[in-house]
Coordinates of C-alpha atoms in Angstrom, one line a residue:
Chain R
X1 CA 224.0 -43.6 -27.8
X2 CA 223.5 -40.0 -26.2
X3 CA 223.8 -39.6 -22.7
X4 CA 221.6 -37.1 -21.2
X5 CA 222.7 -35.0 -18.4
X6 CA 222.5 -31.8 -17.3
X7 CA 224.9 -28.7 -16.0
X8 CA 223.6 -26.3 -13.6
X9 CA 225.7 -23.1 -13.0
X10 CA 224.9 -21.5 -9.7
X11 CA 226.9 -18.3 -10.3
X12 CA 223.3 -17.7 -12.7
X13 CA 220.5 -18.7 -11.0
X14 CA 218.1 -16.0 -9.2
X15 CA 215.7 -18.2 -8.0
X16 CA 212.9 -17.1 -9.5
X17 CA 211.5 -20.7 -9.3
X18 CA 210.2 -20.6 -12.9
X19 CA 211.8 -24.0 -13.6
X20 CA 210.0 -25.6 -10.6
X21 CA 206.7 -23.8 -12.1
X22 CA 207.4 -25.3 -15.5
X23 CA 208.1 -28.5 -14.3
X24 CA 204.6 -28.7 -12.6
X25 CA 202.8 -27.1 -15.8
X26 CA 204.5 -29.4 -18.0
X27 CA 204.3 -32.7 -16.1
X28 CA 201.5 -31.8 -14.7
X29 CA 202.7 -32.6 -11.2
X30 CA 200.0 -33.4 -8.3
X31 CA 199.8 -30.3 -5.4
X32 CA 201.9 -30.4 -2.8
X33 CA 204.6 -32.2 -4.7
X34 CA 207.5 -31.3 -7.0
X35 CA 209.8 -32.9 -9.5
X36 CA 212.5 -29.9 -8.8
X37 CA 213.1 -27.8 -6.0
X38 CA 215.7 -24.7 -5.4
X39 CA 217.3 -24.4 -2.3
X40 CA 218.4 -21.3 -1.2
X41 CA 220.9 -21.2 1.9
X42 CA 221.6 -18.0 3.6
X43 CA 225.4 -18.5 4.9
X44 CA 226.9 -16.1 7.6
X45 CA 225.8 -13.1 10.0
X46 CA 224.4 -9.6 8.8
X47 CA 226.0 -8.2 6.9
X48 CA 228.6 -10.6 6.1
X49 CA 226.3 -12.6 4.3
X50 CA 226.3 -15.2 1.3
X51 CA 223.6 -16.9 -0.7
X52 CA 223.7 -20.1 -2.9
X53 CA 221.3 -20.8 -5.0
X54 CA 221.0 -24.4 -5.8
X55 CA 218.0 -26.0 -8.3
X56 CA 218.0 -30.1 -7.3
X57 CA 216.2 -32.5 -9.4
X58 CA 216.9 -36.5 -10.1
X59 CA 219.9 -36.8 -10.6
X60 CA 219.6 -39.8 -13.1
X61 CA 222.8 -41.8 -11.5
X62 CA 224.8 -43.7 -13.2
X63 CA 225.2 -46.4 -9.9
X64 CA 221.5 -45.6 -9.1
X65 CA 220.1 -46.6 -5.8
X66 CA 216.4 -46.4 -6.4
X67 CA 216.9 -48.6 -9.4
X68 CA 219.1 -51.5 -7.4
X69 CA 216.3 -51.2 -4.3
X70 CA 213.8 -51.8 -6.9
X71 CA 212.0 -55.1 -6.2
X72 CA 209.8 -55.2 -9.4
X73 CA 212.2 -53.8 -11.8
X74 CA 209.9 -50.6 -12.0
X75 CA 212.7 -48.4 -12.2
X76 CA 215.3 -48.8 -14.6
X77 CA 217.9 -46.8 -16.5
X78 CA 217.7 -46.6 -20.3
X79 CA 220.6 -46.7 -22.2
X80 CA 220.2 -42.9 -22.6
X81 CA 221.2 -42.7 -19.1
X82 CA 217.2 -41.3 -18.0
X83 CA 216.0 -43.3 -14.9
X84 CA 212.3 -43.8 -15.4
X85 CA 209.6 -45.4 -13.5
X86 CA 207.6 -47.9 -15.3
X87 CA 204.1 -46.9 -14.0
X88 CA 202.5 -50.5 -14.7
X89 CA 205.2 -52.5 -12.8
X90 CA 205.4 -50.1 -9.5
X91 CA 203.9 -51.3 -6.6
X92 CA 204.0 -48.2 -4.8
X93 CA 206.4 -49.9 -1.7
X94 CA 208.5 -46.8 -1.1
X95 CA 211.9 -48.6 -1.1
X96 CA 213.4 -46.1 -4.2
X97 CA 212.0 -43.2 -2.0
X98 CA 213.9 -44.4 1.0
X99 CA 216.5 -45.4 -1.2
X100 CA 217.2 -41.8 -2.9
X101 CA 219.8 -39.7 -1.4
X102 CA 218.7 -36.9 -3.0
X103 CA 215.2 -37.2 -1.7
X104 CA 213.7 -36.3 -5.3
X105 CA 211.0 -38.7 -5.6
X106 CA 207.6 -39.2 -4.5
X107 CA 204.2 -41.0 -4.3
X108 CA 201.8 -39.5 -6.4
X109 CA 198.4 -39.3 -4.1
X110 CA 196.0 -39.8 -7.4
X111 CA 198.0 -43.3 -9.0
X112 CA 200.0 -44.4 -5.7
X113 CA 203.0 -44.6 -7.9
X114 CA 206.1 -43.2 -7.3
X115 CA 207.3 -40.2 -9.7
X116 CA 210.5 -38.2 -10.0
X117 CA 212.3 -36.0 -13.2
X118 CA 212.0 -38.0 -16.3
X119 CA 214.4 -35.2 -18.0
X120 CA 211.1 -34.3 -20.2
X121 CA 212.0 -37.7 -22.1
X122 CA 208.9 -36.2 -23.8
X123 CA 210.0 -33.7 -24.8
X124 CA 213.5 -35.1 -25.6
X125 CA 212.0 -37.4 -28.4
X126 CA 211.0 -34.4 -29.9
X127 CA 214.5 -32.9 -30.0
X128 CA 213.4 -30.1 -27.6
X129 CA 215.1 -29.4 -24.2
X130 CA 213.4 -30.3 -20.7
X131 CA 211.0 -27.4 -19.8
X132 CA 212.9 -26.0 -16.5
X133 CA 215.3 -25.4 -19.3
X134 CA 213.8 -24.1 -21.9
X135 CA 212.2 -21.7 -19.2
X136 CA 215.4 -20.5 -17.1
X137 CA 215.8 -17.2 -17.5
X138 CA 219.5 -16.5 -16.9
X139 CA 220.3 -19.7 -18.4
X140 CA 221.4 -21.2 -15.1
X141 CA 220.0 -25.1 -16.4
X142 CA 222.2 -26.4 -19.2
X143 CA 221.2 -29.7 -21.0
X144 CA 222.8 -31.7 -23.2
X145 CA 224.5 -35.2 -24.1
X146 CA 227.4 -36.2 -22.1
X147 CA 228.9 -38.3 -24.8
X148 CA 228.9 -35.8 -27.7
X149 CA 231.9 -33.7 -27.0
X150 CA 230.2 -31.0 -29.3
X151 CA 227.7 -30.2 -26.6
X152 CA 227.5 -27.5 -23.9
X153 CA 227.3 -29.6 -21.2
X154 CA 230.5 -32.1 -22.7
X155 CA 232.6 -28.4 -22.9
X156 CA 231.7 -27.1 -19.6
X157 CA 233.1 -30.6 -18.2
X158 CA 235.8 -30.3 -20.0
X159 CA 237.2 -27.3 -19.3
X160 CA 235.8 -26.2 -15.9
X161 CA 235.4 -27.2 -12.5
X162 CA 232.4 -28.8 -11.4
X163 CA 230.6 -30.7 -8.7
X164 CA 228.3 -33.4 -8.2
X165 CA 225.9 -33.8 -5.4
X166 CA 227.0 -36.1 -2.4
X167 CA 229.9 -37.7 -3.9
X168 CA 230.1 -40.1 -1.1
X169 CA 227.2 -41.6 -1.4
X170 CA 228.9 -43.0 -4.5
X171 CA 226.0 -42.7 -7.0
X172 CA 228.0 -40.7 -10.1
X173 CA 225.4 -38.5 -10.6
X174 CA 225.0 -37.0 -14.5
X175 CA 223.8 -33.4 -13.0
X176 CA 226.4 -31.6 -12.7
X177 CA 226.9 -28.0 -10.8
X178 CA 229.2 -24.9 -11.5
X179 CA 230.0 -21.5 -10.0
X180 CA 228.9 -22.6 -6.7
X181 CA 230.0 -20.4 -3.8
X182 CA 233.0 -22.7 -1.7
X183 CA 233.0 -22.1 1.8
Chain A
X1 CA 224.5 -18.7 11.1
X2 CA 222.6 -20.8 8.1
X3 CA 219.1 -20.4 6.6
X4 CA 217.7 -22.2 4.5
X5 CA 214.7 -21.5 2.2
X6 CA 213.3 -24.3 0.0
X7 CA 210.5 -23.5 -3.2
X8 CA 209.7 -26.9 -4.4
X9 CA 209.3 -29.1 -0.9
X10 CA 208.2 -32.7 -1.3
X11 CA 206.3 -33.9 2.0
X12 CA 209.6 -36.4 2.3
X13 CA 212.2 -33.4 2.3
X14 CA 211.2 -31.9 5.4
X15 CA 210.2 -33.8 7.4
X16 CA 211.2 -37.3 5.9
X17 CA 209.0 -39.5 8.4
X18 CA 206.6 -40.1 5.0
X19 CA 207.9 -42.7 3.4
X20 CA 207.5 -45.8 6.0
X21 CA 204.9 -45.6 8.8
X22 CA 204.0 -48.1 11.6
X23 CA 202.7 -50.8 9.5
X24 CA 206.4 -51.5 8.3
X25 CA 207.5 -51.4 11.9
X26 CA 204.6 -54.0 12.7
X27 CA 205.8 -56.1 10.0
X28 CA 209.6 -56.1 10.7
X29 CA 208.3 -57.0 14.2
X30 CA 206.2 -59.7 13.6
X31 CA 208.7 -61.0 10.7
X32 CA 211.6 -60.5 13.4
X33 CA 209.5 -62.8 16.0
X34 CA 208.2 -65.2 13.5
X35 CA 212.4 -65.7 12.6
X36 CA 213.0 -66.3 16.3
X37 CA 210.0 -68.8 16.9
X38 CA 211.2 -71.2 13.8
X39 CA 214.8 -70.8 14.7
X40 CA 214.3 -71.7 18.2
X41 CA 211.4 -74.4 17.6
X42 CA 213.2 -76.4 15.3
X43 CA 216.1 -76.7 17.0
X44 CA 214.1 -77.9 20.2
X45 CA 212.6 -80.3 17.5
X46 CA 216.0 -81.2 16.1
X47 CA 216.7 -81.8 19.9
X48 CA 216.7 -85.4 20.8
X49 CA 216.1 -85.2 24.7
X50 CA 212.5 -83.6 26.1
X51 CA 212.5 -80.7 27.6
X52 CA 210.0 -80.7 29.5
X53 CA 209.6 -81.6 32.9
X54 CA 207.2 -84.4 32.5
X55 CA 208.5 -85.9 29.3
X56 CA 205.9 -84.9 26.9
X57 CA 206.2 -82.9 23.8
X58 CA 207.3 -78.8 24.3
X59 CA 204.7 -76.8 23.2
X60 CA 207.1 -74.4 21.4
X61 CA 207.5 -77.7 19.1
X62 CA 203.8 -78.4 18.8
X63 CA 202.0 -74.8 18.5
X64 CA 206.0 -72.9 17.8
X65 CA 206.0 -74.1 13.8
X66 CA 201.7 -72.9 13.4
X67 CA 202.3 -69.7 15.6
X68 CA 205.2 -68.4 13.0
X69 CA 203.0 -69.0 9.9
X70 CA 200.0 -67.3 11.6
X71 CA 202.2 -64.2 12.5
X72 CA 204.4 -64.1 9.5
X73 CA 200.9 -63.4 7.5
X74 CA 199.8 -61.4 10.0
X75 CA 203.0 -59.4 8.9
X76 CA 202.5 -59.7 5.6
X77 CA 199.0 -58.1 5.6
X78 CA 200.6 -55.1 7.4
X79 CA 203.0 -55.1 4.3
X80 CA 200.2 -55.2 1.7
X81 CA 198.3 -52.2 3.9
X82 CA 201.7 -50.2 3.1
X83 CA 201.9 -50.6 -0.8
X84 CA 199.9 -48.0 -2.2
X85 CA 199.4 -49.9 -5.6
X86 CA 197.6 -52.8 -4.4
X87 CA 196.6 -54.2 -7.3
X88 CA 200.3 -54.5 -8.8
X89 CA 201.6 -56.9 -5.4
X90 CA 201.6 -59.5 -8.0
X91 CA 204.6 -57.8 -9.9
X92 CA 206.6 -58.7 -6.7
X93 CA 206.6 -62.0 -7.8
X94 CA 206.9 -61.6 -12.0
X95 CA 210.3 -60.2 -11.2
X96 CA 213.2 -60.7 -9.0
X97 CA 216.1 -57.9 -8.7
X98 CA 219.1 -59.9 -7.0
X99 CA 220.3 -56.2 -5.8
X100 CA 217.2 -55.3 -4.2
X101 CA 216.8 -56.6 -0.3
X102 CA 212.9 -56.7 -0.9
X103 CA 213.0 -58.6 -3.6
X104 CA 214.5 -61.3 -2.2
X105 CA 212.2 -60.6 0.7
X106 CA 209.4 -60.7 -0.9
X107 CA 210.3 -64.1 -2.5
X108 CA 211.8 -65.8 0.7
X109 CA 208.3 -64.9 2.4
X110 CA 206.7 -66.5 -0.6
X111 CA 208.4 -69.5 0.0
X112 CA 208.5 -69.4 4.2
X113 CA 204.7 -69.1 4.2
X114 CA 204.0 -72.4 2.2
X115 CA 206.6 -74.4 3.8
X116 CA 205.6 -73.0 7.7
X117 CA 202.2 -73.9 7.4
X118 CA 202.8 -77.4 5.8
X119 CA 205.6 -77.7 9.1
X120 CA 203.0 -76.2 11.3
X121 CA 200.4 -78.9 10.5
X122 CA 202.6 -81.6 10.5
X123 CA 204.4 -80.8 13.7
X124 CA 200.7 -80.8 15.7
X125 CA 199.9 -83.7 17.8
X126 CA 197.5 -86.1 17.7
X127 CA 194.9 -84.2 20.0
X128 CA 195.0 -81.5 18.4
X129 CA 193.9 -83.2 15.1
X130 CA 189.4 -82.8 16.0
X131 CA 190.3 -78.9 16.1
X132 CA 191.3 -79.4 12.0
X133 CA 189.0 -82.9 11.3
X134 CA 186.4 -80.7 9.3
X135 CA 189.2 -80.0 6.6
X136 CA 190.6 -83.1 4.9
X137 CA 193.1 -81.8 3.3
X138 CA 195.1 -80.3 6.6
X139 CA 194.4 -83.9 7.9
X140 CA 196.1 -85.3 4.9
X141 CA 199.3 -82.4 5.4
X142 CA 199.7 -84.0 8.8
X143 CA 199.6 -87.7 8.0
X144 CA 201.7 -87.3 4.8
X145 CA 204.3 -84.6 5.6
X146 CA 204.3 -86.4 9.6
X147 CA 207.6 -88.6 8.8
X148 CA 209.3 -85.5 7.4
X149 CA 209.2 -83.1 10.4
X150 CA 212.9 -83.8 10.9
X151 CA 213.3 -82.3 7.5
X152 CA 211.0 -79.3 7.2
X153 CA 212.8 -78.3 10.4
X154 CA 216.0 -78.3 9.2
X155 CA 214.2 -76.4 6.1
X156 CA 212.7 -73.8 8.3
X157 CA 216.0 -73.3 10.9
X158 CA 217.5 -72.0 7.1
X159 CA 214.6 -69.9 6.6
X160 CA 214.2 -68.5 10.2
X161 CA 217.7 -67.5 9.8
X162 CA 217.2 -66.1 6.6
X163 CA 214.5 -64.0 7.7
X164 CA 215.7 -62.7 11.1
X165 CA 218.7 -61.3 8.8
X166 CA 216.4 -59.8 6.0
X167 CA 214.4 -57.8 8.3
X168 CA 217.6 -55.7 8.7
X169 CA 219.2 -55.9 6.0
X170 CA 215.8 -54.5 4.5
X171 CA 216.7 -51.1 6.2
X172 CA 220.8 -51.3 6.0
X173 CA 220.7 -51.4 2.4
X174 CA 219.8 -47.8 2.2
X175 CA 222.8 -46.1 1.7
X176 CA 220.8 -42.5 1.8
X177 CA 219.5 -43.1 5.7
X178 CA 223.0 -43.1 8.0
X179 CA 221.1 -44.8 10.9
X180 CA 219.6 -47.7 8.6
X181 CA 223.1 -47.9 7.0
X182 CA 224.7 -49.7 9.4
X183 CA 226.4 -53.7 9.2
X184 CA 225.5 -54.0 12.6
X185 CA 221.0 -54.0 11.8
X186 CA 220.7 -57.0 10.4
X187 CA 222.6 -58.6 13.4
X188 CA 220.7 -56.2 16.1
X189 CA 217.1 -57.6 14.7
X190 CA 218.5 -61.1 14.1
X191 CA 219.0 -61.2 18.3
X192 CA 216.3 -59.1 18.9
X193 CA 214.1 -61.5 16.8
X194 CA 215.6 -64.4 18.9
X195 CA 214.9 -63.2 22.2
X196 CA 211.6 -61.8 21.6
X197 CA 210.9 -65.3 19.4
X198 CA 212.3 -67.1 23.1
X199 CA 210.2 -65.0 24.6
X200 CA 206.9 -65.8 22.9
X201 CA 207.7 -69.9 23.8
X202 CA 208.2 -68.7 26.9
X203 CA 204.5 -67.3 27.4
X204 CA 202.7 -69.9 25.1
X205 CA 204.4 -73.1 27.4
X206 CA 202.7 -74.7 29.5
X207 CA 204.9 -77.0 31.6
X208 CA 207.1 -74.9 34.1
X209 CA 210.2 -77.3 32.8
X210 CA 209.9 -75.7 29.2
X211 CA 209.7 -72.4 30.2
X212 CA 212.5 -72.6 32.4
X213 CA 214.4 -74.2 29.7
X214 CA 213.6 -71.6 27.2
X215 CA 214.4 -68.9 30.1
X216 CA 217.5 -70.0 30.2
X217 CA 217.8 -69.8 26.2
X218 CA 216.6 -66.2 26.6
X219 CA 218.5 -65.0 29.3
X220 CA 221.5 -65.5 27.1
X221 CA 219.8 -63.9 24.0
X222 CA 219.2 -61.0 26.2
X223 CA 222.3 -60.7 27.4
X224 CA 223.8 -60.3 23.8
X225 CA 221.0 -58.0 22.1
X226 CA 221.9 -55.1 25.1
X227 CA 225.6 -55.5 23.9
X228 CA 224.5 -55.3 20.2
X229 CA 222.4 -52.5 21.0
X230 CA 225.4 -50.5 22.8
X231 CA 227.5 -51.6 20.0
X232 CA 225.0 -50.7 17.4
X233 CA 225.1 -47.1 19.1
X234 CA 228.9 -47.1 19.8
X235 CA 229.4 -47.8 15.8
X236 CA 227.2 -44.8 14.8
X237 CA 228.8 -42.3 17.5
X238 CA 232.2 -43.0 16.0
X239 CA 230.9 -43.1 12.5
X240 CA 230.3 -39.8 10.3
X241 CA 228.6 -36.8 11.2
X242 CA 225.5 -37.7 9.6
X243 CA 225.5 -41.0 11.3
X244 CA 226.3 -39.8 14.9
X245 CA 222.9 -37.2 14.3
X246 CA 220.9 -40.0 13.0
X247 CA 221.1 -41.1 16.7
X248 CA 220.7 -38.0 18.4
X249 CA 216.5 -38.3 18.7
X250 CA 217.2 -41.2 20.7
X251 CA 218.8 -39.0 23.2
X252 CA 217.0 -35.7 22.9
X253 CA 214.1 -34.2 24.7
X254 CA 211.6 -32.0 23.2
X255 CA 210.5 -32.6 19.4
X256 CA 212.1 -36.4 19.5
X257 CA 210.1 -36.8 23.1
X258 CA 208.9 -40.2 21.7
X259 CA 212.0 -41.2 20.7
X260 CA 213.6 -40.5 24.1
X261 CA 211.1 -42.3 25.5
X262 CA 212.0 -45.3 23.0
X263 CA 215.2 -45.7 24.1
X264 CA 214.3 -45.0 27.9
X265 CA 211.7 -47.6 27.6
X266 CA 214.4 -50.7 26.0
X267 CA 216.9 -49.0 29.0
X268 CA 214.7 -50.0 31.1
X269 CA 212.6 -53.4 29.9
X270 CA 215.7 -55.3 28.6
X271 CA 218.1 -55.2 31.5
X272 CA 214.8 -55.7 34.0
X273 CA 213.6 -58.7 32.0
X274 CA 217.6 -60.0 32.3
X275 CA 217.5 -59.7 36.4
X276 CA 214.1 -61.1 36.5
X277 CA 215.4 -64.0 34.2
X278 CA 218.8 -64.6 35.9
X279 CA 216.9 -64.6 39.5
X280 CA 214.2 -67.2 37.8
X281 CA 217.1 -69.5 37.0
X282 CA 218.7 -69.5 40.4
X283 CA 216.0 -70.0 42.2
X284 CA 215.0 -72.4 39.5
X285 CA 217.5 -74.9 41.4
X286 CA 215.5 -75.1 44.6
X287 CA 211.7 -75.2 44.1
X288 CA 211.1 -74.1 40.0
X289 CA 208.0 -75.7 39.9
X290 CA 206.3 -73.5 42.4
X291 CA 207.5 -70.1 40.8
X292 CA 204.8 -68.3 40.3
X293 CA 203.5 -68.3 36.5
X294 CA 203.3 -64.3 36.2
X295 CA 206.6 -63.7 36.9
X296 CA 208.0 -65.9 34.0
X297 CA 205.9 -64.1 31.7
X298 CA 205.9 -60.3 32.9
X299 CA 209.6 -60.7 31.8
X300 CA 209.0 -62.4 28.7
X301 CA 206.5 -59.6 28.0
X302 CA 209.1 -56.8 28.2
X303 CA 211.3 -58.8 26.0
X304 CA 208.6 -59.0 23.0
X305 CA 207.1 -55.3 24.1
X306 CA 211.3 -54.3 24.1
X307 CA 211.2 -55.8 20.2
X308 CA 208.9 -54.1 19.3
X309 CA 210.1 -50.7 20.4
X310 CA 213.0 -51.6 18.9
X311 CA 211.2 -51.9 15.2
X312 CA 209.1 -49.1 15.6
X313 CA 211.6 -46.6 16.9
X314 CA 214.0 -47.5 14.0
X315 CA 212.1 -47.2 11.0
X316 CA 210.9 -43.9 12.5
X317 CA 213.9 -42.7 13.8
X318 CA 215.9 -43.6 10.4
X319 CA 213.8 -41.3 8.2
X320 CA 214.4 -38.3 10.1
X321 CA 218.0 -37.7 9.2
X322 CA 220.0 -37.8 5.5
X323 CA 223.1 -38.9 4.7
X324 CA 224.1 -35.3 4.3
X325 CA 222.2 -32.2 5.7
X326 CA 220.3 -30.6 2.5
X327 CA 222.6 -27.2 4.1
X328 CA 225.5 -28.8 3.4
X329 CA 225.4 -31.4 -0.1
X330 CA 228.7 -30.9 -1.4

């Protein structure tokens, strides 16, 4: 069984914000909210200055919060390792959005549900890669299956150093980052 | 020097106060003070001896067991105003996620409402029975379920207890907001709930002996929510960094004016409602059944106005900070 992931190298991204533009085009994401962000943080005083570039989307956790605080069983994680929302059974009680310490979901103002990154499972089943990646231009986003070591993201994990998002929140994220600038 | 620039900004990045608004503080609220009135009136039910000065039946046993399963509703609607999916409340109860606090909420309120109003009708008197004559069937609740009072209280103490705890625990589970995520909520509301329940009694008793009785119940409760509180705030200044600025708007001026406010407001109602209580009981020894009747409430009014602060400034106040800033992730 794959398990889908993905590897972001920082070192690559300009932040253009075309993968936040493709997200919306392709998931066809309500105004005023996003499935993906980038966050760009200025560190330091003129002209010592330094600049990290870093795209955040769900981070499809292996130790999930959203999906424990779930009441209806809305959320869950298939065996793919995607966590989806099951539209039907959500409620719309805002306990995965208070849940998420990534802050990556959000009600959707037309269906009351909430929404988040699905990885494009869409486009997954087609054997294509999510659309932020397939649009990155510098190649910054990275996809592929944690559990075939043949894949990009399995032989940047194994032989370089990476970082997850807020390790101590203890949620084993499967997005992965690299090249970041350490401080 | 840091600056940060965001393309792709949900409403709940910056600023986070979107997800839970004041309906879920009214509900905690009213589910807090709905634990404390069935915790407190069926122990003075499961209590032999009278307390009231003439003899007769406490109201907080009488009118206590109906009041909690009117508010706990009331609570409940507030809940259902919340959920933007309406029409899917019934998957609430299709499912039950042993991991998820409002699951087990939502069934324990499933079950408390049922069993509070079959203890509220049965625990009624006998002159109150021509206000619920036109409906048979409450008239047969009461005569049938009137020998097992004894029982449904002991049922509902459980339950009171159970949902006093869960309206913290509903926050603390949230490992993502550093001021919910704290051991000490569930306890904080649990004694909040309590006082403010005592408090309630207090105003709803008639006879001067019952509300001195409950006073004294409250002065106690009072006396241990202010050192919870204190705790509560001790625990998150010697926590982490994200958990000692999850408590900063309670102390800062400007933008978190309300906030400040808040926690000047509690500062202020729940030590003054303590005096006011501790000076009712001493004099209580001379001449208690002339005290005057304002007095005994105006106190328990801060108490349940204090509890409510409490709820609203803590739902709020929790969704303005992360467990790590978005500068600073790794």
């Amino acid at each position: 069984m794959p398990r889908y992931g993905m590897v972001i190298d920082q070192k690559r991204c300009i932040g253009c914000m075309a993968c936040v533009v493709a997200c919306k085009r392709e998931n066809d994401v309500p105004e005023g909210h996003y499935r993906t962000r980038v966050v760009e943080t200025v560190y330091g005083k003129f002209p010592n200055l330094l600049m990290e570039m870093r795209p955040e989307l769900c981070n499809h956790c292996k130790n999930a919060p959203c999906v424990y605080n779930c009441p209806t069983g809305a959320s869950y994680k298939r065996e793919d390792g995607i966590v989806m929302i099951n539209q039907k059974k959500c409620v719309g009680c805002k306990a995965c959005l208070a849940a998420c310490p990534y802050d990556m979901r959000f009600i959707d103002p037309k269906t009351g549900a909430a929404h988040k990154c699905t990885l494009c499972e869409h486009r997954i089943k087609e054997g294509k890669d999510p659309a932020c990646v397939t649009t990155c231009l510098s190649k910054a986003r990275i996809f592929g299956d944690f559990d075939d070591p043949e894949s990009p993201v399995s032989k940047i994990l194994a032989k370089e150093f990476v970082r997850e998002l807020l390790p101590a929140a203890g949620t084993k994220p499967f997005v992965y980052y690299k090249g970041q600038i350490l401080l | 020097m840091v600056e940060v620039n965001i393309t792709g900004t949900n409403a709940i990045t910056y600023p986070h106060l979107n997800i839970w608004d004041w309906t879920i503080g009214m509900y905690l609220f009213l589910g807090g003070l709905t634990a404390g009135v069935m915790i407190i009136a069926s122990l003075l039910q499961l209590r032999e001896k009278p307390i009231t000065s003439t003899g007769d039946r406490a109201r907080a046993c009488s009118l206590g067991p109906i009041l909690s399963f009117l508010m706990i509703n009331v609570g409940m609607f507030f809940v259902f105003i919340d959920i933007t999916r309406k029409i899917n409340a019934f998957w609430f109860y299709l499912h039950f996620n042993p991991t998820s606090p409002m699951s087990w909420g939502a069934w324990g309120v499933g079950i408390i409402i049922p069993l509070t109003f079959i203890w509220g009708i049965a625990s009624l008197e006998d002159k109150h029975l021509p206000f619920i004559a036109k409906w048979k069937v409450l008239v047969d609740i009461f005569h049938k379920f009137l020998l097992y009072r004894l029982v449904l209280a002991r049922i509902n103490l459980s339950l009171g207890i159970f949902l006093g705890i869960y309206t913290g625990i509903l926050l603390s589970f949230f490992v993502a907001r550093p001021l919910w995520n704290n051991a000490l909520l569930p306890i904080l509301f649990m004694v909040s709930g309590l006082s403010a329940g005592a408090a309630l009694l207090i105003i709803i008793a008639k006879d001067n002996g019952e509300k001195l009785y409950l006073t004294k119940i409250d002065v106690g409760l009072i006396a241990a929510e202010i050192i919870v509180i204190l705790l509560f705030f001790a625990s998150q200044l010697t926590s982490t960094a994200p958990h000692v600025a999850a408590i900063a708007p309670f102390f800062t001026r400007g933008f978190y004016f309300p906030f400040w406010i808040a926690t000047f407001l509690i500062g202020i109602f729940l030590p003054i409602a303590f005096v006011m209580d501790i000076i009712k009981i001493s004099l209580s020894r001379t001449e208690y059944v002339k005290f005057p009747i304002f007095r005994m409430h105006l106190s328990a009014w801060f108490v349940v106005i204090g509890s409510f602060i409490i709820r609203q400034a803590f739902v709020y106040v929790g969704q303005l900070s992360s467990i790590l800033d978005i500068t600073n992730r790794w």
